[in-house]
Tab-separated table of C-alpha atoms and ligand atoms in Angstrom:
chain	number	residue	atom	x	y	z
P	1	UNK	CA	-95.437	-60.904	-99.802
P	2	UNK	CA	-92.138	-59.564	-98.574
P	3	UNK	CA	-89.265	-61.833	-99.426
P	4	UNK	CA	-87.289	-63.096	-96.457
P	5	UNK	CA	-83.583	-62.652	-96.257
P	6	UNK	CA	-81.818	-65.719	-97.674
P	7	UNK	CA	-79.470	-66.030	-94.707
P	8	UNK	CA	-82.467	-65.872	-92.417
P	9	UNK	CA	-84.264	-68.514	-94.486
P	10	UNK	CA	-81.360	-70.929	-94.035
P	11	UNK	CA	-80.776	-69.826	-90.444
P	12	UNK	CA	-77.100	-68.987	-90.953
P	13	UNK	CA	-75.032	-65.851	-90.364
P	14	UNK	CA	-73.944	-63.499	-93.148
P	15	UNK	CA	-70.403	-64.787	-92.801
P	16	UNK	CA	-71.378	-68.484	-92.983
P	17	UNK	CA	-68.943	-70.777	-94.799
P	18	UNK	CA	-69.943	-72.862	-97.799
P	19	UNK	CA	-70.009	-75.941	-95.594
P	20	UNK	CA	-72.242	-74.262	-93.020
P	21	UNK	CA	-74.647	-73.154	-95.729
P	22	UNK	CA	-74.748	-76.624	-97.205
P	23	UNK	CA	-75.246	-78.215	-93.845
P	24	UNK	CA	-78.092	-75.859	-92.959
P	25	UNK	CA	-79.670	-76.453	-96.320
P	26	UNK	CA	-79.482	-80.220	-96.031
P	27	UNK	CA	-81.009	-80.180	-92.587
P	28	UNK	CA	-83.933	-78.041	-93.791
P	29	UNK	CA	-84.342	-79.913	-97.071
P	30	UNK	CA	-84.630	-83.199	-95.223
P	31	UNK	CA	-87.254	-81.747	-92.924
P	32	UNK	CA	-89.279	-79.938	-95.591
P	33	UNK	CA	-88.893	-82.196	-98.611
P	34	UNK	CA	-92.268	-82.859	-100.324
P	35	UNK	CA	-91.678	-86.601	-100.061
P	36	UNK	CA	-91.611	-86.219	-96.300
P	37	UNK	CA	-94.604	-83.869	-96.173
P	38	UNK	CA	-96.989	-85.049	-98.853
P	39	UNK	CA	-99.797	-82.559	-99.445
P	40	UNK	CA	-98.466	-80.046	-96.911
P	41	UNK	CA	-98.710	-76.710	-98.784
P	42	UNK	CA	-96.897	-74.710	-96.136
P	43	UNK	CA	-93.964	-77.134	-96.056
P	44	UNK	CA	-93.886	-77.010	-99.838
P	45	UNK	CA	-93.692	-73.214	-99.808
P	46	UNK	CA	-90.947	-73.246	-97.213
P	47	UNK	CA	-89.098	-75.917	-99.147
P	48	UNK	CA	-89.149	-73.733	-102.244
P	49	UNK	CA	-87.978	-70.762	-100.240
P	50	UNK	CA	-85.097	-72.774	-98.793
P	51	UNK	CA	-84.313	-74.104	-102.233
P	52	UNK	CA	-84.179	-70.655	-103.719
P	53	UNK	CA	-82.027	-69.306	-100.901
P	54	UNK	CA	-79.598	-72.156	-101.264
P	55	UNK	CA	-79.482	-71.805	-105.021
P	56	UNK	CA	-78.154	-68.284	-104.558
P	57	UNK	CA	-75.965	-68.663	-101.470
P	58	UNK	CA	-74.169	-71.784	-102.674
P	59	UNK	CA	-72.975	-69.977	-105.775
P	60	UNK	CA	-70.130	-67.571	-104.928
P	61	UNK	CA	-71.019	-65.170	-107.731
P	62	UNK	CA	-74.739	-65.062	-107.016
P	63	UNK	CA	-74.012	-64.769	-103.334
P	64	UNK	CA	-71.795	-61.721	-103.922
P	65	UNK	CA	-74.510	-60.123	-106.024
P	66	UNK	CA	-77.060	-60.852	-103.341
P	67	UNK	CA	-74.835	-59.447	-100.609
P	68	UNK	CA	-74.508	-56.244	-102.624
P	69	UNK	CA	-77.953	-55.763	-104.066
P	70	UNK	CA	-80.205	-57.936	-101.970
P	71	UNK	CA	-83.054	-59.720	-103.725
P	72	UNK	CA	-82.851	-57.288	-106.603
P	73	UNK	CA	-79.459	-58.688	-107.511
P	74	UNK	CA	-80.827	-62.145	-107.912
P	75	UNK	CA	-82.520	-61.923	-111.320
P	76	UNK	CA	-79.449	-60.366	-112.917
P	77	UNK	CA	-77.080	-62.875	-111.459
P	78	UNK	CA	-79.328	-65.748	-112.425
P	79	UNK	CA	-80.018	-64.388	-115.856
P	80	UNK	CA	-76.350	-64.411	-116.682
P	81	UNK	CA	-76.044	-68.047	-115.809
P	82	UNK	CA	-77.001	-70.644	-118.334
P	83	UNK	CA	-80.393	-71.787	-117.211
P	84	UNK	CA	-82.496	-74.589	-118.647
P	85	UNK	CA	-83.875	-74.188	-122.160
P	86	UNK	CA	-87.183	-72.862	-120.877
P	87	UNK	CA	-85.444	-70.017	-119.166
P	88	UNK	CA	-83.726	-68.867	-122.324
P	89	UNK	CA	-87.010	-69.035	-124.180
P	90	UNK	CA	-88.790	-66.838	-121.667
P	91	UNK	CA	-85.924	-64.400	-121.573
P	92	UNK	CA	-86.021	-63.922	-125.314
P	93	UNK	CA	-89.452	-62.345	-124.905
P	94	UNK	CA	-88.048	-59.613	-122.704
P	95	UNK	CA	-85.282	-58.484	-124.914
P	96	UNK	CA	-87.323	-55.855	-126.658
P	97	UNK	CA	-87.075	-52.971	-124.250
P	98	UNK	CA	-87.753	-54.441	-120.843
P	99	UNK	CA	-85.848	-52.492	-118.209
P	100	UNK	CA	-82.977	-54.827	-117.631
P	101	UNK	CA	-80.614	-52.349	-116.145
P	102	UNK	CA	-80.576	-51.289	-112.578
P	103	UNK	CA	-82.730	-52.436	-109.759
P	104	UNK	CA	-86.197	-52.306	-111.297
P	105	UNK	CA	-86.896	-55.945	-110.847
P	106	UNK	CA	-87.923	-55.554	-107.284
P	107	UNK	CA	-91.168	-53.819	-108.248
P	108	UNK	CA	-94.083	-54.626	-110.486
P	109	UNK	CA	-95.000	-57.629	-112.598
P	110	UNK	CA	-91.575	-58.235	-113.950
P	111	UNK	CA	-90.292	-59.079	-110.497
P	112	UNK	CA	-93.059	-61.633	-110.076
P	113	UNK	CA	-92.337	-63.053	-113.461
P	114	UNK	CA	-88.719	-63.523	-112.590
P	115	UNK	CA	-89.816	-64.975	-109.309
P	116	UNK	CA	-91.705	-67.652	-111.197
P	117	UNK	CA	-88.887	-68.342	-113.545
P	118	UNK	CA	-86.590	-68.642	-110.614
P	119	UNK	CA	-88.998	-70.939	-108.878
P	120	UNK	CA	-88.842	-73.298	-111.834
P	121	UNK	CA	-85.094	-73.002	-112.058
P	122	UNK	CA	-84.650	-73.659	-108.371
P	123	UNK	CA	-86.629	-76.853	-108.681
P	124	UNK	CA	-84.622	-78.069	-111.635
P	125	UNK	CA	-81.399	-77.751	-109.671
P	126	UNK	CA	-82.872	-78.741	-106.328
P	127	UNK	CA	-82.373	-81.932	-104.361
P	128	UNK	CA	-82.109	-84.963	-106.521
P	129	UNK	CA	-82.533	-88.529	-105.428
P	130	UNK	CA	-79.326	-90.568	-105.501
P	131	UNK	CA	-78.836	-93.274	-108.085
P	132	UNK	CA	-80.274	-96.695	-107.424
P	133	UNK	CA	-77.850	-99.545	-107.220
P	134	UNK	CA	-78.268	-103.224	-107.980
P	135	UNK	CA	-77.040	-106.497	-106.561
P	136	UNK	CA	-77.724	-110.215	-106.699
P	137	UNK	CA	-78.178	-112.737	-103.920
P	138	UNK	CA	-78.625	-116.473	-103.989
P	139	UNK	CA	-80.894	-117.883	-101.325
P	140	UNK	CA	-81.954	-121.407	-100.404
P	141	UNK	CA	-85.321	-122.673	-101.655
P	142	UNK	CA	-86.681	-122.885	-98.152
P	143	UNK	CA	-85.925	-119.258	-97.330
P	144	UNK	CA	-87.473	-118.095	-100.591
P	145	UNK	CA	-90.728	-119.892	-99.792
P	146	UNK	CA	-90.961	-119.180	-96.079
P	147	UNK	CA	-89.172	-115.822	-95.959
P	148	UNK	CA	-86.231	-114.834	-93.818
P	149	UNK	CA	-83.305	-112.494	-93.752
P	150	UNK	CA	-79.951	-112.588	-95.432
P	151	UNK	CA	-77.124	-110.125	-95.872
P	152	UNK	CA	-75.271	-108.732	-98.807
P	153	UNK	CA	-71.890	-107.028	-98.776
P	154	UNK	CA	-71.607	-104.250	-101.267
P	155	UNK	CA	-69.424	-101.290	-102.040
P	156	UNK	CA	-71.476	-98.224	-101.463
P	157	UNK	CA	-70.865	-94.550	-101.996
P	158	UNK	CA	-71.616	-92.527	-98.918
P	159	UNK	CA	-71.439	-88.897	-98.092
P	160	UNK	CA	-68.016	-88.002	-96.735
P	161	UNK	CA	-68.363	-87.376	-93.020
P	162	UNK	CA	-65.318	-85.099	-92.911
P	163	UNK	CA	-66.673	-82.455	-95.252
P	164	UNK	CA	-70.401	-83.351	-95.143
P	165	UNK	CA	-70.372	-83.997	-98.860
P	166	UNK	CA	-69.059	-80.567	-99.866
P	167	UNK	CA	-65.609	-81.843	-100.882
P	168	UNK	CA	-63.993	-78.955	-99.026
P	169	UNK	CA	-62.924	-78.096	-95.532
P	170	UNK	CA	-62.771	-74.347	-95.377
P	171	UNK	CA	-60.717	-73.398	-98.399
P	172	UNK	CA	-58.888	-76.730	-98.632
P	173	UNK	CA	-59.849	-79.766	-100.657
P	174	UNK	CA	-61.100	-82.415	-98.224
P	175	UNK	CA	-58.240	-84.924	-97.760
P	176	UNK	CA	-60.572	-87.810	-96.943
P	177	UNK	CA	-62.577	-87.802	-100.169
P	178	UNK	CA	-60.122	-85.700	-102.226
P	179	UNK	CA	-62.886	-83.286	-103.078
P	180	UNK	CA	-65.418	-85.813	-104.317
P	181	UNK	CA	-67.699	-85.266	-101.353
P	182	UNK	CA	-68.301	-88.984	-101.097
P	183	UNK	CA	-66.373	-92.064	-100.181
P	184	UNK	CA	-66.858	-95.718	-101.106
P	185	UNK	CA	-67.300	-98.149	-98.272
P	186	UNK	CA	-68.010	-101.839	-98.061
P	187	UNK	CA	-71.238	-102.219	-96.209
P	188	UNK	CA	-73.144	-105.288	-95.151
P	189	UNK	CA	-76.802	-104.746	-95.867
P	190	UNK	CA	-79.411	-106.906	-94.201
P	191	UNK	CA	-82.105	-107.950	-96.603
P	192	UNK	CA	-85.513	-109.156	-95.621
P	193	UNK	CA	-86.706	-111.957	-97.877
P	194	UNK	CA	-90.480	-111.797	-98.153
P	195	UNK	CA	-92.416	-115.040	-97.967
P	196	UNK	CA	-93.016	-116.480	-101.446
P	197	UNK	CA	-90.046	-114.800	-103.158
P	198	UNK	CA	-89.587	-116.154	-106.668
P	199	UNK	CA	-86.422	-117.021	-108.534
P	200	UNK	CA	-85.531	-113.952	-110.609
P	201	UNK	CA	-87.618	-111.672	-108.398
P	202	UNK	CA	-86.432	-108.305	-107.151
P	203	UNK	CA	-86.325	-106.953	-103.627
P	204	UNK	CA	-86.136	-103.212	-103.066
P	205	UNK	CA	-84.090	-102.048	-100.111
P	206	UNK	CA	-84.888	-98.365	-99.572
P	207	UNK	CA	-82.061	-95.945	-98.908
P	208	UNK	CA	-79.172	-98.255	-99.720
P	209	UNK	CA	-78.238	-96.782	-103.084
P	210	UNK	CA	-76.021	-93.793	-103.778
P	211	UNK	CA	-76.342	-90.592	-101.771
P	212	UNK	CA	-78.636	-87.907	-103.158
P	213	UNK	CA	-77.510	-84.656	-104.703
P	214	UNK	CA	-77.998	-81.313	-102.977
P	215	UNK	CA	-79.692	-82.858	-100.005
P	216	UNK	CA	-81.913	-85.192	-102.025
P	217	UNK	CA	-82.804	-88.602	-100.633
P	218	UNK	CA	-80.510	-91.588	-101.027
P	219	UNK	CA	-81.267	-93.971	-103.891
P	220	UNK	CA	-82.512	-97.505	-103.370
P	221	UNK	CA	-80.878	-100.867	-103.738
P	222	UNK	CA	-82.544	-103.396	-106.031
P	223	UNK	CA	-81.545	-106.961	-105.313
P	224	UNK	CA	-82.196	-109.711	-107.836
P	225	UNK	CA	-82.888	-113.017	-106.150
P	226	UNK	CA	-81.600	-116.343	-107.382
P	227	UNK	CA	-83.186	-119.308	-105.640
P	228	UNK	CA	-81.031	-122.416	-105.309
P	229	UNK	CA	-83.005	-125.396	-106.655
P	230	UNK	CA	-84.104	-127.835	-103.948
P	231	UNK	CA	-82.987	-131.454	-104.253
P	232	UNK	CA	-86.516	-132.681	-103.532
P	233	UNK	CA	-89.119	-129.934	-103.869
P	234	UNK	CA	-89.976	-128.217	-107.091
P	235	UNK	CA	-91.959	-125.004	-107.212
P	236	UNK	CA	-94.477	-124.429	-109.997
P	237	UNK	CA	-96.307	-121.171	-109.473
P	238	UNK	CA	-97.642	-121.258	-105.944
P	239	UNK	CA	-97.677	-125.057	-105.758
P	240	UNK	CA	-94.818	-127.238	-104.610
P	241	UNK	CA	-94.360	-130.654	-106.143
P	242	UNK	CA	-92.732	-133.790	-104.779
P	243	UNK	CA	-92.813	-137.551	-105.231
P	244	UNK	CA	-93.795	-140.102	-102.599
P	245	UNK	CA	-92.751	-143.752	-103.139
P	246	UNK	CA	-95.141	-146.422	-101.782
P	247	UNK	CA	-95.046	-150.226	-101.660
P	248	UNK	CA	-97.262	-152.416	-103.817
P	249	UNK	CA	-99.334	-153.259	-100.779
P	250	UNK	CA	-99.716	-149.604	-99.679
P	251	UNK	CA	-100.826	-148.694	-103.184
P	252	UNK	CA	-103.171	-151.634	-103.425
P	253	UNK	CA	-104.699	-151.636	-99.962
P	254	UNK	CA	-104.395	-147.945	-99.145
P	255	UNK	CA	-102.239	-146.591	-96.344
P	256	UNK	CA	-101.308	-143.609	-94.262
P	257	UNK	CA	-97.959	-142.202	-95.388
P	258	UNK	CA	-95.733	-139.363	-94.326
P	259	UNK	CA	-95.554	-136.680	-96.981
P	260	UNK	CA	-92.715	-134.151	-96.666
P	261	UNK	CA	-93.844	-130.584	-97.384
P	262	UNK	CA	-91.920	-127.327	-97.055
P	263	UNK	CA	-94.027	-126.659	-93.963
P	264	UNK	CA	-93.093	-129.999	-92.397
P	265	UNK	CA	-94.183	-133.630	-92.524
P	266	UNK	CA	-97.886	-134.204	-93.108
P	267	UNK	CA	-99.495	-137.599	-92.540
P	268	UNK	CA	-101.793	-138.286	-95.463
P	269	UNK	CA	-104.103	-141.161	-96.386
P	270	UNK	CA	-103.696	-142.641	-99.804
P	271	UNK	CA	-106.778	-144.487	-100.988
P	272	UNK	CA	-106.872	-148.197	-101.903
P	273	UNK	CA	-106.030	-148.839	-105.548
P	274	UNK	CA	-103.746	-145.816	-105.775
P	275	UNK	CA	-101.659	-145.778	-108.919
P	276	UNK	CA	-99.253	-143.082	-110.073
P	277	UNK	CA	-101.679	-140.224	-109.594
P	278	UNK	CA	-101.052	-136.825	-108.138
P	279	UNK	CA	-102.544	-136.081	-104.745
P	280	UNK	CA	-102.965	-132.696	-103.194
P	281	UNK	CA	-102.456	-131.208	-99.745
P	282	UNK	CA	-104.274	-127.889	-99.693
P	283	UNK	CA	-102.510	-124.817	-98.334
P	284	UNK	CA	-99.140	-126.529	-97.984
P	285	UNK	CA	-97.530	-124.683	-100.875
P	286	UNK	CA	-96.229	-121.145	-101.322
P	287	UNK	CA	-97.960	-118.077	-99.973
P	288	UNK	CA	-98.333	-115.678	-102.874
P	289	UNK	CA	-97.096	-112.255	-101.722
P	290	UNK	CA	-99.540	-110.455	-104.036
P	291	UNK	CA	-102.779	-112.351	-103.447
P	292	UNK	CA	-102.052	-113.614	-99.943
P	293	UNK	CA	-103.369	-117.028	-101.055
P	294	UNK	CA	-101.324	-120.108	-100.300
P	295	UNK	CA	-100.810	-122.760	-102.972
P	296	UNK	CA	-100.891	-126.527	-102.472
P	297	UNK	CA	-98.405	-129.303	-102.025
P	298	UNK	CA	-98.848	-131.806	-104.822
P	299	UNK	CA	-97.253	-135.208	-104.496
P	300	UNK	CA	-97.029	-137.915	-107.100
P	301	UNK	CA	-97.306	-141.514	-105.939
P	302	UNK	CA	-94.625	-143.822	-107.245
P	303	UNK	CA	-95.276	-147.531	-106.754
P	304	UNK	CA	-92.041	-149.348	-105.976
P	305	UNK	CA	-91.926	-153.050	-106.844
P	306	UNK	CA	-89.574	-155.255	-104.755
P	307	UNK	CA	-86.331	-156.234	-106.473
P	308	UNK	CA	-86.084	-159.649	-104.848
P	309	UNK	CA	-87.941	-162.226	-106.914
P	310	UNK	CA	-88.970	-165.467	-105.181
P	311	UNK	CA	-91.451	-168.251	-106.109
P	312	UNK	CA	-93.839	-166.930	-103.412
P	313	UNK	CA	-93.484	-163.381	-104.726
P	314	UNK	CA	-94.135	-164.647	-108.205
P	315	UNK	CA	-97.328	-166.400	-107.057
P	316	UNK	CA	-98.490	-163.225	-105.287
P	317	UNK	CA	-97.837	-161.168	-108.420
P	318	UNK	CA	-99.744	-163.669	-110.549
P	319	UNK	CA	-102.651	-163.375	-108.140
P	320	UNK	CA	-102.560	-159.558	-108.408
P	321	UNK	CA	-102.411	-159.811	-112.190
P	322	UNK	CA	-105.666	-161.739	-112.245
P	323	UNK	CA	-107.404	-158.842	-110.492
P	324	UNK	CA	-107.119	-156.209	-113.255
P	325	UNK	CA	-110.591	-155.603	-114.643
P	326	UNK	CA	-109.206	-154.274	-117.943
P	327	UNK	CA	-105.913	-154.457	-119.827
P	328	UNK	CA	-103.474	-151.893	-118.350
P	329	UNK	CA	-102.275	-150.791	-121.814
P	330	UNK	CA	-105.674	-150.425	-123.418
P	331	UNK	CA	-105.266	-146.614	-123.804
P	332	UNK	CA	-101.961	-146.746	-125.644
P	333	UNK	CA	-102.226	-145.495	-129.255
P	334	UNK	CA	-102.412	-148.200	-131.855
P	335	UNK	CA	-101.026	-148.028	-135.369
P	336	UNK	CA	-98.718	-145.002	-135.156
G	401	LIG	ZN1	-64.732	-85.130	-97.851
């Protein structure tokens, strides 16, 4: 297969500036990146071609060699550079008599071999995903259980818009980023809180990390969630627990009481003779984001005895006392 001209591959003129080359490369890399075109062999081939072209044209020395010798100049120029360890290893095999001088690389197996080596090298120095960044947010209990949105202000590195991340404008150092190619900005990031988020859990916000290298995708933001404890509800796994006080009569005779749940008030019947047991409202707990199942609301009955003691109250209590069919402390351990 005849190799295409590198300038043609990137769609720039022979006299293109560094910035123009970088810009063209980034545009193509974004379009052809394997992450964007999973399984697309033709895009992958083109991506490699673009990669290789950029690898040469971005480097002033390699570019000069290419301008002079065309594709034949590429192996020499690249060979001089310090490649990854694998490259040096392969090269060692050629030292014994391979025709290194001149323009022989264009023809025969050796050219292909170098092509492969260069393919590998181009990948190693190709687009790289930006670093991930991390943050912490504290959210109310209710939002963690039911989901919602919140925002987080963070300092974020972004590509400098003046120089498109090259650090240079023409021959001058970019005054905006002072040659770094990126600038730090405070950005408010909206974060979607999924239903059922746990204290200590992590939310991934794609594309809100540091910018990628050589046209690679931006890193992600990982947000650790702290859930503010609720004054009334307590979460245990996918269940939510609470306590419901009842009067002596409600406990004794049974009643319909209002039970607060995170999903709202639920009217629930408590049976006659209710003591301090736990009762359950199915499906009124936390929806588990992994299983999709919703836990229960579990409420513990607390019998509240009146504080005011009167002779009539005393008589009523004595009457109640006569109704126990077994001693209330019969299950306590004896002889510790
Ligand atoms: Zn800049």
